[in-house]
Amino acid sequence: QVQLVESGGGLVQAGDSLRLSCAASGRTFSRYTMGWFRQAPGKGREFVASITRSGGTTYYAASVKGRYTISRDNAKNTVYLQMNSLKPEDTAVYYCAANSGGPSYDYWGQGTQVTVSS
């Protein structure tokens, strides 16, 4: 079992930056590919970014590529999402998730709200 707790969300203006953190407890953090997802009001959950176990490879949704950076610190059991040049359409609840290697993510956090005003 892995417990994930997100933090760092808030209310910002367009063009500002935020850094989300996701702290993991439980089984060995470095065994998991980690991902960030988001869900805007009235919309489904969408993929934002992911990072492999060692941190050597990252993937991004087209809508955030070049503005967001995912990283991880396996010594601290934490994954980060640096979000720059935020836009109102980035407003959503952001979730982190852990994947043990299967076709879907196994564990999810409770989410953190990010609101970007214009």
PDB file of C-alpha atoms in Angstrom:
ATOM      1  CA  GLN A   1       0.000   0.000   0.000  1.00  0.00           C
ATOM      2  CA  VAL A   2       1.195   3.508  -0.849  1.00  0.00           C
ATOM      3  CA  GLN A   3      -0.235   6.679   0.632  1.00  0.00           C
ATOM      4  CA  LEU A   4       0.091   9.846  -1.417  1.00  0.00           C
ATOM      5  CA  VAL A   5      -0.442  13.357  -0.087  1.00  0.00           C
ATOM      6  CA  GLU A   6      -0.369  16.377  -2.400  1.00  0.00           C
ATOM      7  CA  SER A   7       0.358  19.928  -1.319  1.00  0.00           C
ATOM      8  CA  GLY A   8       1.222  23.299  -2.810  1.00  0.00           C
ATOM      9  CA  GLY A   9      -1.995  24.229  -4.568  1.00  0.00           C
ATOM     10  CA  GLY A  10      -3.574  27.639  -4.282  1.00  0.00           C
ATOM     11  CA  LEU A  11      -4.992  30.702  -5.990  1.00  0.00           C
ATOM     12  CA  VAL A  12      -2.654  32.537  -8.357  1.00  0.00           C
ATOM     13  CA  GLN A  13      -2.883  34.957 -11.249  1.00  0.00           C
ATOM     14  CA  ALA A  14      -2.262  34.129 -14.892  1.00  0.00           C
ATOM     15  CA  GLY A  15       1.449  34.045 -15.601  1.00  0.00           C
ATOM     16  CA  ASP A  16       2.398  33.043 -12.062  1.00  0.00           C
ATOM     17  CA  SER A  17       4.125  29.853 -10.971  1.00  0.00           C
ATOM     18  CA  LEU A  18       3.354  27.134  -8.443  1.00  0.00           C
ATOM     19  CA  ARG A  19       5.144  24.019  -7.314  1.00  0.00           C
ATOM     20  CA  LEU A  20       3.113  21.021  -6.266  1.00  0.00           C
ATOM     21  CA  SER A  21       4.560  18.309  -4.081  1.00  0.00           C
ATOM     22  CA  CYS A  22       3.399  14.767  -3.511  1.00  0.00           C
ATOM     23  CA  ALA A  23       4.802  12.905  -0.522  1.00  0.00           C
ATOM     24  CA  ALA A  24       4.614   9.131  -0.543  1.00  0.00           C
ATOM     25  CA  SER A  25       4.686   6.719   2.351  1.00  0.00           C
ATOM     26  CA  GLY A  26       4.456   2.984   2.516  1.00  0.00           C
ATOM     27  CA  ARG A  27       6.298   0.725   0.104  1.00  0.00           C
ATOM     28  CA  THR A  28       9.474   1.707  -1.668  1.00  0.00           C
ATOM     29  CA  PHE A  29       8.824   4.896  -3.587  1.00  0.00           C
ATOM     30  CA  SER A  30      11.481   4.236  -6.200  1.00  0.00           C
ATOM     31  CA  ARG A  31       9.585   1.171  -7.433  1.00  0.00           C
ATOM     32  CA  TYR A  32       6.860   3.348  -8.886  1.00  0.00           C
ATOM     33  CA  THR A  33       6.441   5.410 -11.981  1.00  0.00           C
ATOM     34  CA  MET A  34       4.795   8.595 -10.779  1.00  0.00           C
ATOM     35  CA  GLY A  35       2.274  10.734 -12.557  1.00  0.00           C
ATOM     36  CA  TRP A  36       0.306  13.932 -12.211  1.00  0.00           C
ATOM     37  CA  PHE A  37      -3.265  14.223 -13.438  1.00  0.00           C
ATOM     38  CA  ARG A  38      -5.855  16.986 -13.220  1.00  0.00           C
ATOM     39  CA  GLN A  39      -9.596  17.355 -13.322  1.00  0.00           C
ATOM     40  CA  ALA A  40     -11.247  20.643 -14.203  1.00  0.00           C
ATOM     41  CA  PRO A  41     -14.840  21.427 -13.209  1.00  0.00           C
ATOM     42  CA  GLY A  42     -17.267  19.490 -15.383  1.00  0.00           C
ATOM     43  CA  LYS A  43     -14.500  17.583 -17.171  1.00  0.00           C
ATOM     44  CA  GLY A  44     -12.886  14.185 -16.893  1.00  0.00           C
ATOM     45  CA  ARG A  45      -9.530  13.494 -15.334  1.00  0.00           C
ATOM     46  CA  GLU A  46      -6.648  14.060 -17.740  1.00  0.00           C
ATOM     47  CA  PHE A  47      -2.984  13.125 -17.813  1.00  0.00           C
ATOM     48  CA  VAL A  48      -0.537  15.946 -17.130  1.00  0.00           C
ATOM     49  CA  ALA A  49       2.924  14.436 -16.707  1.00  0.00           C
ATOM     50  CA  SER A  50       4.774  11.334 -15.608  1.00  0.00           C
ATOM     51  CA  ILE A  51       8.279  10.336 -14.586  1.00  0.00           C
ATOM     52  CA  THR A  52       9.959   6.946 -14.592  1.00  0.00           C
ATOM     53  CA  ARG A  53      11.310   5.225 -11.505  1.00  0.00           C
ATOM     54  CA  SER A  54      14.816   6.617 -11.757  1.00  0.00           C
ATOM     55  CA  GLY A  55      13.653   9.980 -12.992  1.00  0.00           C
ATOM     56  CA  GLY A  56      15.462   9.519 -16.261  1.00  0.00           C
ATOM     57  CA  THR A  57      12.461   9.900 -18.547  1.00  0.00           C
ATOM     58  CA  THR A  58       9.537  12.266 -18.397  1.00  0.00           C
ATOM     59  CA  TYR A  59       6.349  12.645 -20.415  1.00  0.00           C
ATOM     60  CA  TYR A  60       4.005  15.602 -20.739  1.00  0.00           C
ATOM     61  CA  ALA A  61       0.613  16.417 -22.120  1.00  0.00           C
ATOM     62  CA  ALA A  62       0.828  18.731 -25.097  1.00  0.00           C
ATOM     63  CA  SER A  63      -1.117  21.393 -23.205  1.00  0.00           C
ATOM     64  CA  VAL A  64       1.576  21.755 -20.529  1.00  0.00           C
ATOM     65  CA  LYS A  65       4.785  20.867 -22.365  1.00  0.00           C
ATOM     66  CA  GLY A  66       7.320  23.643 -22.036  1.00  0.00           C
ATOM     67  CA  ARG A  67       5.549  25.160 -19.027  1.00  0.00           C
ATOM     68  CA  TYR A  68       5.483  22.306 -16.519  1.00  0.00           C
ATOM     69  CA  THR A  69       8.340  20.209 -15.184  1.00  0.00           C
ATOM     70  CA  ILE A  70       7.959  16.957 -13.281  1.00  0.00           C
ATOM     71  CA  SER A  71      10.768  15.752 -11.038  1.00  0.00           C
ATOM     72  CA  ARG A  72      11.292  13.377  -8.162  1.00  0.00           C
ATOM     73  CA  ASP A  73      13.554  12.915  -5.175  1.00  0.00           C
ATOM     74  CA  ASN A  74      13.629   9.243  -4.277  1.00  0.00           C
ATOM     75  CA  ALA A  75      15.560   9.957  -1.079  1.00  0.00           C
ATOM     76  CA  LYS A  76      12.654  12.123   0.089  1.00  0.00           C
ATOM     77  CA  ASN A  77       9.886   9.932  -1.357  1.00  0.00           C
ATOM     78  CA  THR A  78       8.514  12.983  -3.125  1.00  0.00           C
ATOM     79  CA  VAL A  79       7.485  13.914  -6.644  1.00  0.00           C
ATOM     80  CA  TYR A  80       7.126  17.528  -7.748  1.00  0.00           C
ATOM     81  CA  LEU A  81       5.323  19.433 -10.444  1.00  0.00           C
ATOM     82  CA  GLN A  82       6.731  22.849 -11.227  1.00  0.00           C
ATOM     83  CA  MET A  83       4.112  24.866 -13.080  1.00  0.00           C
ATOM     84  CA  ASN A  84       5.144  28.085 -14.823  1.00  0.00           C
ATOM     85  CA  SER A  85       3.257  30.562 -16.984  1.00  0.00           C
ATOM     86  CA  LEU A  86      -0.028  29.391 -15.561  1.00  0.00           C
ATOM     87  CA  LYS A  87      -3.204  30.004 -17.518  1.00  0.00           C
ATOM     88  CA  PRO A  88      -6.846  30.129 -16.383  1.00  0.00           C
ATOM     89  CA  GLU A  89      -7.434  26.868 -18.254  1.00  0.00           C
ATOM     90  CA  ASP A  90      -4.948  25.178 -15.912  1.00  0.00           C
ATOM     91  CA  THR A  91      -7.493  25.552 -13.128  1.00  0.00           C
ATOM     92  CA  ALA A  92      -8.247  22.074 -11.789  1.00  0.00           C
ATOM     93  CA  VAL A  93      -7.796  19.665  -8.942  1.00  0.00           C
ATOM     94  CA  TYR A  94      -4.370  18.112  -9.380  1.00  0.00           C
ATOM     95  CA  TYR A  95      -3.735  14.519  -8.344  1.00  0.00           C
ATOM     96  CA  CYS A  96      -0.568  12.521  -8.073  1.00  0.00           C
ATOM     97  CA  ALA A  97      -0.590   8.789  -8.700  1.00  0.00           C
ATOM     98  CA  ALA A  98       1.737   5.807  -8.486  1.00  0.00           C
ATOM     99  CA  ASN A  99       2.098   3.040 -11.054  1.00  0.00           C
ATOM    100  CA  SER A 100       3.789  -0.252 -10.168  1.00  0.00           C
ATOM    101  CA  GLY A 101       4.209  -1.282 -13.799  1.00  0.00           C
ATOM    102  CA  GLY A 102       0.743  -2.337 -14.880  1.00  0.00           C
ATOM    103  CA  PRO A 103      -1.609  -0.741 -17.395  1.00  0.00           C
ATOM    104  CA  SER A 104      -3.095   1.675 -14.887  1.00  0.00           C
ATOM    105  CA  TYR A 105      -2.119   3.707 -11.857  1.00  0.00           C
ATOM    106  CA  ASP A 106      -2.515   1.827  -8.615  1.00  0.00           C
ATOM    107  CA  TYR A 107      -2.606   4.554  -5.980  1.00  0.00           C
ATOM    108  CA  TRP A 108      -3.968   8.079  -5.947  1.00  0.00           C
ATOM    109  CA  GLY A 109      -3.723  11.073  -3.677  1.00  0.00           C
ATOM    110  CA  GLN A 110      -6.664  13.150  -2.512  1.00  0.00           C
ATOM    111  CA  GLY A 111      -5.870  16.060  -4.807  1.00  0.00           C
ATOM    112  CA  THR A 112      -4.925  19.705  -4.394  1.00  0.00           C
ATOM    113  CA  GLN A 113      -6.825  22.636  -5.897  1.00  0.00           C
ATOM    114  CA  VAL A 114      -5.090  24.984  -8.310  1.00  0.00           C
ATOM    115  CA  THR A 115      -7.016  28.073  -9.354  1.00  0.00           C
ATOM    116  CA  VAL A 116      -5.632  30.530 -11.894  1.00  0.00           C
ATOM    117  CA  SER A 117      -7.393  33.865 -12.234  1.00  0.00           C
ATOM    118  CA  SER A 118      -7.222  35.987 -15.373  1.00  0.00           C
TER     119      SER A 118
END
